[in-house]
Amino acid sequence: MRAASLFRERFGGEPDGVWLAPGRANLMGEHTDYNDGFVLPFALGQGVTAAAAVAAGPGSAGPGSAGPGSAGPGSAGGRLLTLCSRQEPDTVVEVPLDGLAPGQVTGWAAYPAGVAWALEAAGYPVPGACVAIDSDLPVGAGLSSSAALECATELALTALAGCDVSRADLVTIARRAENEFVGVPTGVMDQSASLRCQAGHALLLDCRSLEVAQVPFDPGAAGAALLLVNTRARHALSDGEYGRRRAQCEEAARRLGVPSLRSITDPAEVDRLDDPVLRRRARHVVADDRRVLEVVALLRSLGDPSPAAGAAAAGSAGSPAGSAGSPAGSAGAGDAYGEIGRLLSQAHASLRDDFEVSWPEADVAVEAALAAGAAGARMIGGGFGGSVLALAPSASLDAVRDAITSAFAERAWTAPEFLSATPADAARQVE
Ligand code: ADP
Ligand code: MG
């Protein structure tokens, strides 16, 4: 990506480094995060890059005018965070860091400014800095461009400050930026995925304990492929309905006498709820938690066929990485992916009928994908807009794409955008 060239254009000097944070797709577990349950995201190859350098003092045009590093934390006149993005071509935003508080920055710059605020609130100093952003993730498509923006900025600012912050703490800080500074009440999945995933793996995240485990996930080795479909739809309902779903889940847990729906492991228990709406909501959450664990068991039954498996598992010391089991033959892998596909489609039906958060473009994309030979497909993200994830035999991928394109054209909908989805590495310095 071209964050470094944008940096040169806008700030007239060389960045001290370039950091990349990926977007994510969630294989299984939707609306389970705020119910203390399980999610299973993987990082995408697409992401947000941040080219950054320590800035000179206030009013400077950037590192070129006074030399990188000539003014650091506490320089006279106050520190400035100067931000630009290739996706927001008409804006350069200057954020005074001294006295920064929620509410002072709105729009896209609230995400990186919020990270600076949350880092300082956690005791990590942030130097005045110039940051140029570029991205190949569609914005607002449910692929977590917001967390990628936060995490790329966060790695840049902590590296510029010379701070060594654990990944777990980086997750907490970036989430706080989104929740408290931007004001979006998201769970912990997006930042965890961007900061903790490994290539060739999905990340099993227990949203109650925040424990993570790497689960080998390499559909290509089984002759399967993942396809993301940005339906390009975003329905106005989304914010209010998200809040309502959260409240309904809390109420269902209260009536069932448990701290959160995570505590319900027997689906039959949900039938104790008299209210039919609460019963449907709870049924989805309980079933989706189980589906996460079923997918994990299927993936673990295949073991990790990649040669780098040993090294990857060693790199995740301290986490119960699921590399047990031996590589299965392609027939076993095909069966497992067929079963994962069925679970994906089941999850879609559950999100559509019980949780009622799907949208017409997602339902049509899922139906068209299945009719064209996909093993399974489901909406991902909070709902009412965003993307669909399809799992298909590699040989069917073109047919699946064509079928979805035709189904949208027949309805005179905006053409969908297709993205490949290959489980990739977490956020890191790239230059
Ligand atoms: P998602 O995270 O699913 O993409 P969100 O609504 O959570 O959708 O976040 C999208 C917001 O993140 C955008 O409206 C914008 O404010 C910010 N954003 C994401 N990527 C960029 C970018 N490359 N440049 C500027 N702002 C961005
Ligand atoms: Mg987001």
Short mmCIF file of C-alpha atoms in Angstrom, two decimals, residues 53-398:
data_model
loop_
_atom_site.label_atom_id
_atom_site.label_comp_id
_atom_site.label_asym_id
_atom_site.label_seq_id
_atom_site.Cartn_x
_atom_site.Cartn_y
_atom_site.Cartn_z
CA ALA A 53 7.16 9.78 12.30
CA VAL A 54 7.72 11.77 15.44
CA ALA A 55 6.77 15.37 14.66
CA ALA A 56 8.44 18.68 15.21
CA GLY A 57 6.70 21.29 17.36
CA PRO A 58 3.29 22.94 16.85
CA GLY A 59 2.52 24.44 13.47
CA SER A 60 5.21 22.39 11.80
CA ALA A 61 4.35 20.89 8.47
CA GLY A 62 5.83 17.63 9.67
CA PRO A 63 9.11 15.93 10.11
CA GLY A 64 10.61 17.59 7.04
CA SER A 65 10.54 21.05 8.53
CA ALA A 66 12.45 20.46 11.70
CA GLY A 67 13.78 16.95 11.37
CA PRO A 68 12.28 13.82 12.79
CA GLY A 69 12.75 13.54 16.50
CA SER A 70 13.54 17.21 17.05
CA ALA A 71 10.55 17.57 19.29
CA GLY A 72 9.20 14.82 21.47
CA PRO A 73 6.82 14.47 24.35
CA GLY A 74 6.39 17.64 26.34
CA SER A 75 7.91 19.97 23.76
CA ALA A 76 7.09 23.62 24.33
CA GLY A 77 3.70 24.65 22.97
CA GLY A 78 2.17 21.20 23.15
CA ARG A 79 2.21 18.04 21.13
CA LEU A 80 0.21 17.65 17.94
CA LEU A 81 -0.99 14.48 16.27
CA THR A 82 -1.33 15.31 12.57
CA LEU A 83 -3.42 12.82 10.59
CA CYS A 84 -4.25 12.25 6.95
CA SER A 85 -5.78 9.34 5.05
CA ARG A 86 -5.79 8.46 1.39
CA GLN A 87 -9.44 7.50 1.82
CA GLU A 88 -10.25 11.00 3.17
CA PRO A 89 -8.36 13.02 0.56
CA ASP A 90 -9.55 16.48 1.52
CA THR A 91 -8.64 16.47 5.18
CA VAL A 92 -5.54 16.89 7.29
CA VAL A 93 -6.56 16.81 10.93
CA GLU A 94 -4.43 18.32 13.69
CA VAL A 95 -5.19 16.98 17.13
CA PRO A 96 -3.63 18.71 20.17
CA LEU A 97 -2.61 15.87 22.47
CA ASP A 98 -2.34 17.87 25.70
CA GLY A 99 -5.70 17.79 27.46
CA LEU A 100 -7.24 15.56 24.80
CA ALA A 101 -10.64 14.23 25.89
CA PRO A 102 -13.57 12.31 24.37
CA GLY A 103 -15.86 14.56 22.35
CA GLN A 104 -13.07 16.81 21.04
CA VAL A 105 -12.51 14.92 17.78
CA THR A 106 -15.27 13.65 15.50
CA GLY A 107 -15.33 11.85 12.16
CA TRP A 108 -12.70 9.39 11.01
CA ALA A 109 -9.88 11.06 12.96
CA ALA A 110 -11.61 10.11 16.22
CA TYR A 111 -10.32 6.54 15.78
CA PRO A 112 -6.58 7.38 15.70
CA ALA A 113 -7.00 10.28 18.14
CA GLY A 114 -8.88 7.93 20.47
CA VAL A 115 -5.94 5.55 20.41
CA ALA A 116 -3.57 8.34 21.45
CA TRP A 117 -5.98 9.27 24.25
CA ALA A 118 -6.40 5.68 25.44
CA LEU A 119 -2.63 5.04 25.35
CA GLU A 120 -1.99 8.05 27.56
CA ALA A 121 -4.84 7.08 29.86
CA ALA A 122 -3.11 3.71 30.27
CA GLY A 123 0.14 5.45 31.18
CA TYR A 124 1.98 5.25 27.87
CA PRO A 125 3.36 8.59 26.64
CA VAL A 126 2.49 9.59 23.08
CA PRO A 127 4.86 11.89 21.21
CA GLY A 128 3.67 14.50 18.76
CA ALA A 129 3.52 12.64 15.46
CA CYS A 130 2.55 12.79 11.81
CA VAL A 131 0.55 9.76 10.60
CA ALA A 132 -0.50 8.96 7.03
CA ILE A 133 -3.12 6.24 6.53
CA ASP A 134 -3.88 4.06 3.54
CA SER A 135 -6.14 1.02 3.29
CA ASP A 136 -7.34 -1.70 0.95
CA LEU A 137 -10.26 -2.65 3.19
CA PRO A 138 -13.73 -1.54 2.25
CA VAL A 139 -14.99 0.87 4.90
CA GLY A 140 -18.16 0.01 6.80
CA ALA A 141 -18.44 -3.44 5.19
CA GLY A 142 -18.27 -5.33 8.46
CA LEU A 143 -14.61 -6.26 7.90
CA SER A 144 -13.45 -4.12 10.78
CA SER A 145 -11.68 -1.26 9.05
CA SER A 146 -12.24 0.73 12.24
CA ALA A 147 -10.23 -1.66 14.42
CA ALA A 148 -7.56 -1.94 11.72
CA LEU A 149 -7.24 1.85 11.73
CA GLU A 150 -6.95 1.86 15.51
CA CYS A 151 -4.44 -0.97 15.67
CA ALA A 152 -2.18 0.36 12.90
CA THR A 153 -2.10 3.75 14.63
CA GLU A 154 -1.51 2.10 17.99
CA LEU A 155 1.50 0.09 16.80
CA ALA A 156 2.91 3.22 15.13
CA LEU A 157 2.51 5.45 18.20
CA THR A 158 3.88 2.90 20.67
CA ALA A 159 6.88 2.22 18.41
CA LEU A 160 7.58 5.94 18.00
CA ALA A 161 7.42 6.32 21.77
CA GLY A 162 9.68 3.31 22.28
CA CYS A 163 7.03 1.60 24.43
CA ASP A 164 6.81 -2.15 24.60
CA VAL A 165 3.15 -3.00 25.21
CA SER A 166 1.77 -6.53 25.34
CA ARG A 167 -0.73 -7.55 22.68
CA ALA A 168 -3.36 -8.16 25.35
CA ASP A 169 -2.96 -4.60 26.64
CA LEU A 170 -2.97 -3.19 23.10
CA VAL A 171 -6.35 -4.91 22.57
CA THR A 172 -7.81 -3.35 25.71
CA ILE A 173 -6.48 0.11 24.85
CA ALA A 174 -7.73 0.08 21.23
CA ARG A 175 -11.12 -1.19 22.31
CA ARG A 176 -11.33 1.60 24.89
CA ALA A 177 -10.57 4.11 22.12
CA GLU A 178 -13.53 2.83 20.08
CA ASN A 179 -15.92 2.47 23.03
CA GLU A 180 -15.15 5.62 24.98
CA PHE A 181 -13.55 8.06 22.57
CA VAL A 182 -15.39 7.29 19.33
CA GLY A 183 -18.47 6.17 21.27
CA VAL A 184 -19.18 2.84 19.55
CA PRO A 185 -20.08 0.05 22.02
CA THR A 186 -18.31 -2.84 20.28
CA GLY A 187 -17.08 -6.04 21.91
CA VAL A 188 -13.50 -7.20 22.07
CA MET A 189 -13.38 -9.33 18.91
CA ASP A 190 -12.23 -6.84 16.28
CA GLN A 191 -9.15 -5.56 18.07
CA SER A 192 -8.26 -9.07 19.25
CA ALA A 193 -8.39 -10.36 15.69
CA SER A 194 -6.30 -7.53 14.29
CA LEU A 195 -3.66 -7.83 17.00
CA ARG A 196 -3.54 -11.55 17.82
CA CYS A 197 -4.28 -13.67 14.75
CA GLN A 198 -1.73 -15.86 12.99
CA ALA A 199 -1.53 -16.74 9.31
CA GLY A 200 -3.08 -20.11 8.58
CA HIS A 201 -5.13 -19.99 11.77
CA ALA A 202 -8.39 -18.77 13.16
CA LEU A 203 -8.40 -17.25 16.64
CA LEU A 204 -10.62 -18.88 19.24
CA LEU A 205 -11.42 -16.10 21.66
CA ASP A 206 -13.25 -16.70 24.90
CA CYS A 207 -14.90 -13.34 25.49
CA ARG A 208 -15.40 -14.11 29.20
CA SER A 209 -11.82 -14.96 30.15
CA LEU A 210 -10.22 -13.21 27.14
CA GLU A 211 -8.14 -16.36 26.67
CA VAL A 212 -7.14 -17.02 23.07
CA ALA A 213 -6.06 -20.11 21.16
CA GLN A 214 -4.75 -20.49 17.63
CA VAL A 215 -6.75 -23.01 15.60
CA PRO A 216 -5.19 -24.26 12.34
CA PHE A 217 -7.36 -23.05 9.47
CA ASP A 218 -6.16 -23.64 5.95
CA PRO A 219 -9.09 -24.23 3.60
CA GLY A 220 -6.77 -24.19 0.58
CA ALA A 221 -5.08 -27.38 1.80
CA ALA A 222 -8.48 -29.10 1.58
CA GLY A 223 -9.29 -27.78 -1.90
CA ALA A 224 -11.67 -25.20 -0.45
CA ALA A 225 -11.68 -21.43 -0.63
CA LEU A 226 -13.23 -18.57 1.28
CA LEU A 227 -14.97 -15.74 -0.50
CA LEU A 228 -16.08 -12.47 1.04
CA VAL A 229 -18.99 -10.66 -0.52
CA ASN A 230 -19.37 -7.00 0.37
CA THR A 231 -23.09 -6.61 -0.27
CA ARG A 232 -22.60 -2.82 -0.28
CA ALA A 233 -25.78 -2.47 1.72
CA ARG A 234 -25.96 -0.58 4.96
CA HIS A 235 -29.38 -0.17 6.46
CA ALA A 236 -30.14 2.69 8.78
CA LEU A 237 -31.49 0.38 11.49
CA SER A 238 -28.13 -0.97 12.50
CA ASP A 239 -27.14 1.13 15.53
CA GLY A 240 -30.49 1.10 17.34
CA GLU A 241 -31.14 -2.56 16.62
CA TYR A 242 -27.68 -3.55 17.90
CA GLY A 243 -28.46 -1.88 21.21
CA ARG A 244 -31.86 -3.58 21.35
CA ARG A 245 -30.33 -7.00 20.75
CA ARG A 246 -27.85 -6.45 23.55
CA ALA A 247 -30.63 -5.41 25.91
CA GLN A 248 -32.77 -8.43 24.92
CA CYS A 249 -29.88 -10.80 25.58
CA GLU A 250 -29.29 -9.25 28.99
CA GLU A 251 -32.97 -9.58 29.82
CA ALA A 252 -33.03 -13.21 28.67
CA ALA A 253 -30.02 -13.99 30.87
CA ARG A 254 -31.66 -12.23 33.82
CA ARG A 255 -34.88 -14.23 33.42
CA LEU A 256 -32.91 -17.45 33.14
CA GLY A 257 -31.03 -16.55 36.32
CA VAL A 258 -27.54 -16.58 34.81
CA PRO A 259 -24.90 -13.82 34.61
CA SER A 260 -24.83 -14.06 30.80
CA LEU A 261 -26.14 -16.35 28.06
CA ARG A 262 -22.71 -17.98 27.90
CA SER A 263 -23.68 -19.88 31.02
CA ILE A 264 -26.46 -21.71 29.16
CA THR A 265 -24.97 -24.75 27.47
CA ASP A 266 -28.10 -26.89 27.07
CA PRO A 267 -30.26 -25.39 24.29
CA ALA A 268 -33.39 -26.90 25.89
CA GLU A 269 -32.98 -24.52 28.83
CA VAL A 270 -33.87 -21.63 26.56
CA ASP A 271 -37.41 -23.01 26.35
CA ARG A 272 -37.96 -21.85 29.91
CA LEU A 273 -38.31 -18.33 28.51
CA ASP A 274 -42.00 -17.48 28.05
CA ASP A 275 -41.41 -14.48 25.84
CA PRO A 276 -41.12 -15.73 22.24
CA VAL A 277 -38.78 -12.93 21.13
CA LEU A 278 -36.37 -13.39 24.03
CA ARG A 279 -36.53 -17.14 23.44
CA ARG A 280 -35.48 -16.74 19.81
CA ARG A 281 -32.68 -14.31 20.68
CA ALA A 282 -31.30 -16.62 23.35
CA ARG A 283 -31.64 -19.66 21.11
CA HIS A 284 -29.39 -18.02 18.53
CA VAL A 285 -26.71 -17.07 21.04
CA VAL A 286 -26.62 -20.47 22.74
CA ALA A 287 -26.56 -22.30 19.39
CA ASP A 288 -23.87 -20.06 17.92
CA ASP A 289 -21.60 -20.60 20.93
CA ARG A 290 -21.94 -24.34 20.33
CA ARG A 291 -21.28 -23.92 16.62
CA VAL A 292 -18.01 -22.11 17.38
CA LEU A 293 -16.82 -25.06 19.44
CA GLU A 294 -18.00 -27.53 16.79
CA VAL A 295 -16.05 -25.71 14.08
CA VAL A 296 -12.98 -25.62 16.33
CA ALA A 297 -13.26 -29.38 16.93
CA LEU A 298 -13.57 -30.03 13.19
CA LEU A 299 -10.54 -27.87 12.39
CA ARG A 300 -8.49 -29.43 15.17
CA SER A 301 -9.40 -32.90 13.92
CA LEU A 302 -7.48 -32.02 10.77
CA GLY A 303 -4.37 -30.94 12.62
CA ASP A 304 -2.09 -28.42 11.01
CA PRO A 305 -0.87 -29.50 7.57
CA SER A 306 1.43 -26.53 7.02
CA PRO A 307 5.22 -26.99 7.39
CA ALA A 308 5.39 -23.86 9.56
CA ALA A 309 2.97 -25.37 12.06
CA GLY A 310 5.60 -26.19 14.65
CA ALA A 311 7.08 -22.71 14.58
CA ALA A 312 3.65 -21.06 14.69
CA ALA A 313 2.59 -23.10 17.68
CA ALA A 314 5.86 -22.34 19.47
CA GLY A 315 5.30 -18.65 18.82
CA SER A 316 2.06 -18.67 20.77
CA ALA A 317 3.57 -19.78 24.06
CA GLY A 318 1.16 -19.66 26.91
CA SER A 319 -1.96 -20.16 24.84
CA PRO A 320 -3.60 -23.56 24.48
CA ALA A 321 -2.94 -23.65 20.75
CA GLY A 322 -4.88 -26.45 19.19
CA SER A 323 -2.30 -28.15 17.07
CA ALA A 324 -3.11 -31.59 18.41
CA GLY A 325 -4.15 -34.22 15.93
CA SER A 326 -2.47 -35.33 12.80
CA PRO A 327 -2.85 -34.05 9.26
CA ALA A 328 -5.81 -35.77 7.73
CA GLY A 329 -6.05 -37.01 4.17
CA SER A 330 -7.87 -34.84 1.69
CA ALA A 331 -11.07 -36.89 1.98
CA GLY A 332 -11.24 -36.22 5.74
CA ALA A 333 -10.49 -32.57 5.18
CA GLY A 334 -13.21 -32.35 2.54
CA ASP A 335 -15.71 -33.89 4.95
CA ALA A 336 -14.71 -31.50 7.69
CA TYR A 337 -15.04 -28.47 5.42
CA GLY A 338 -18.39 -29.76 4.16
CA GLU A 339 -19.55 -29.92 7.76
CA ILE A 340 -18.17 -26.45 8.51
CA GLY A 341 -20.11 -25.21 5.47
CA ARG A 342 -23.32 -26.70 6.86
CA LEU A 343 -22.68 -24.98 10.18
CA LEU A 344 -22.15 -21.66 8.38
CA SER A 345 -25.50 -21.97 6.62
CA GLN A 346 -27.20 -23.01 9.88
CA ALA A 347 -25.74 -19.93 11.54
CA HIS A 348 -27.10 -17.75 8.75
CA ALA A 349 -30.61 -19.16 9.21
CA SER A 350 -30.31 -18.56 12.94
CA LEU A 351 -29.19 -14.94 12.45
CA ARG A 352 -31.97 -14.39 9.93
CA ASP A 353 -34.87 -16.09 11.71
CA ASP A 354 -34.05 -16.12 15.43
CA PHE A 355 -31.83 -13.09 15.88
CA GLU A 356 -33.44 -11.16 12.98
CA VAL A 357 -30.37 -9.16 11.97
CA SER A 358 -29.91 -10.27 8.37
CA TRP A 359 -30.74 -8.07 5.39
CA PRO A 360 -32.14 -8.86 1.92
CA GLU A 361 -28.83 -8.59 0.06
CA ALA A 362 -27.19 -11.04 2.49
CA ASP A 363 -30.04 -13.55 2.21
CA VAL A 364 -29.87 -13.42 -1.58
CA ALA A 365 -26.07 -13.74 -1.63
CA VAL A 366 -26.23 -16.78 0.68
CA GLU A 367 -28.95 -18.47 -1.39
CA ALA A 368 -27.15 -17.82 -4.66
CA ALA A 369 -23.85 -19.10 -3.25
CA LEU A 370 -25.44 -22.34 -2.02
CA ALA A 371 -27.29 -22.89 -5.30
CA ALA A 372 -23.98 -22.50 -7.17
CA GLY A 373 -22.19 -25.13 -5.12
CA ALA A 374 -20.88 -23.38 -2.00
CA ALA A 375 -20.53 -25.67 1.02
CA GLY A 376 -22.00 -22.92 3.18
CA ALA A 377 -22.36 -19.19 3.64
CA ARG A 378 -23.50 -16.71 6.20
CA MET A 379 -23.75 -13.02 6.96
CA ILE A 380 -20.96 -11.76 9.19
CA GLY A 381 -20.82 -8.78 11.52
CA GLY A 382 -23.54 -7.09 13.52
CA GLY A 383 -26.15 -7.19 10.75
CA PHE A 384 -28.37 -4.92 8.65
CA GLY A 385 -25.55 -4.47 6.16
CA GLY A 386 -21.99 -5.50 5.47
CA SER A 387 -20.57 -8.73 4.15
CA VAL A 388 -21.26 -12.42 3.60
CA LEU A 389 -18.63 -15.14 4.02
CA ALA A 390 -18.92 -18.14 1.71
CA LEU A 391 -16.96 -21.39 1.86
CA ALA A 392 -16.79 -23.28 -1.43
CA PRO A 393 -14.76 -25.92 -3.20
CA SER A 394 -12.05 -23.98 -5.05
CA ALA A 395 -13.39 -25.33 -8.34
CA SER A 396 -16.82 -23.74 -7.67
CA LEU A 397 -15.53 -20.30 -6.77
CA ASP A 398 -16.13 -18.70 -10.16
#
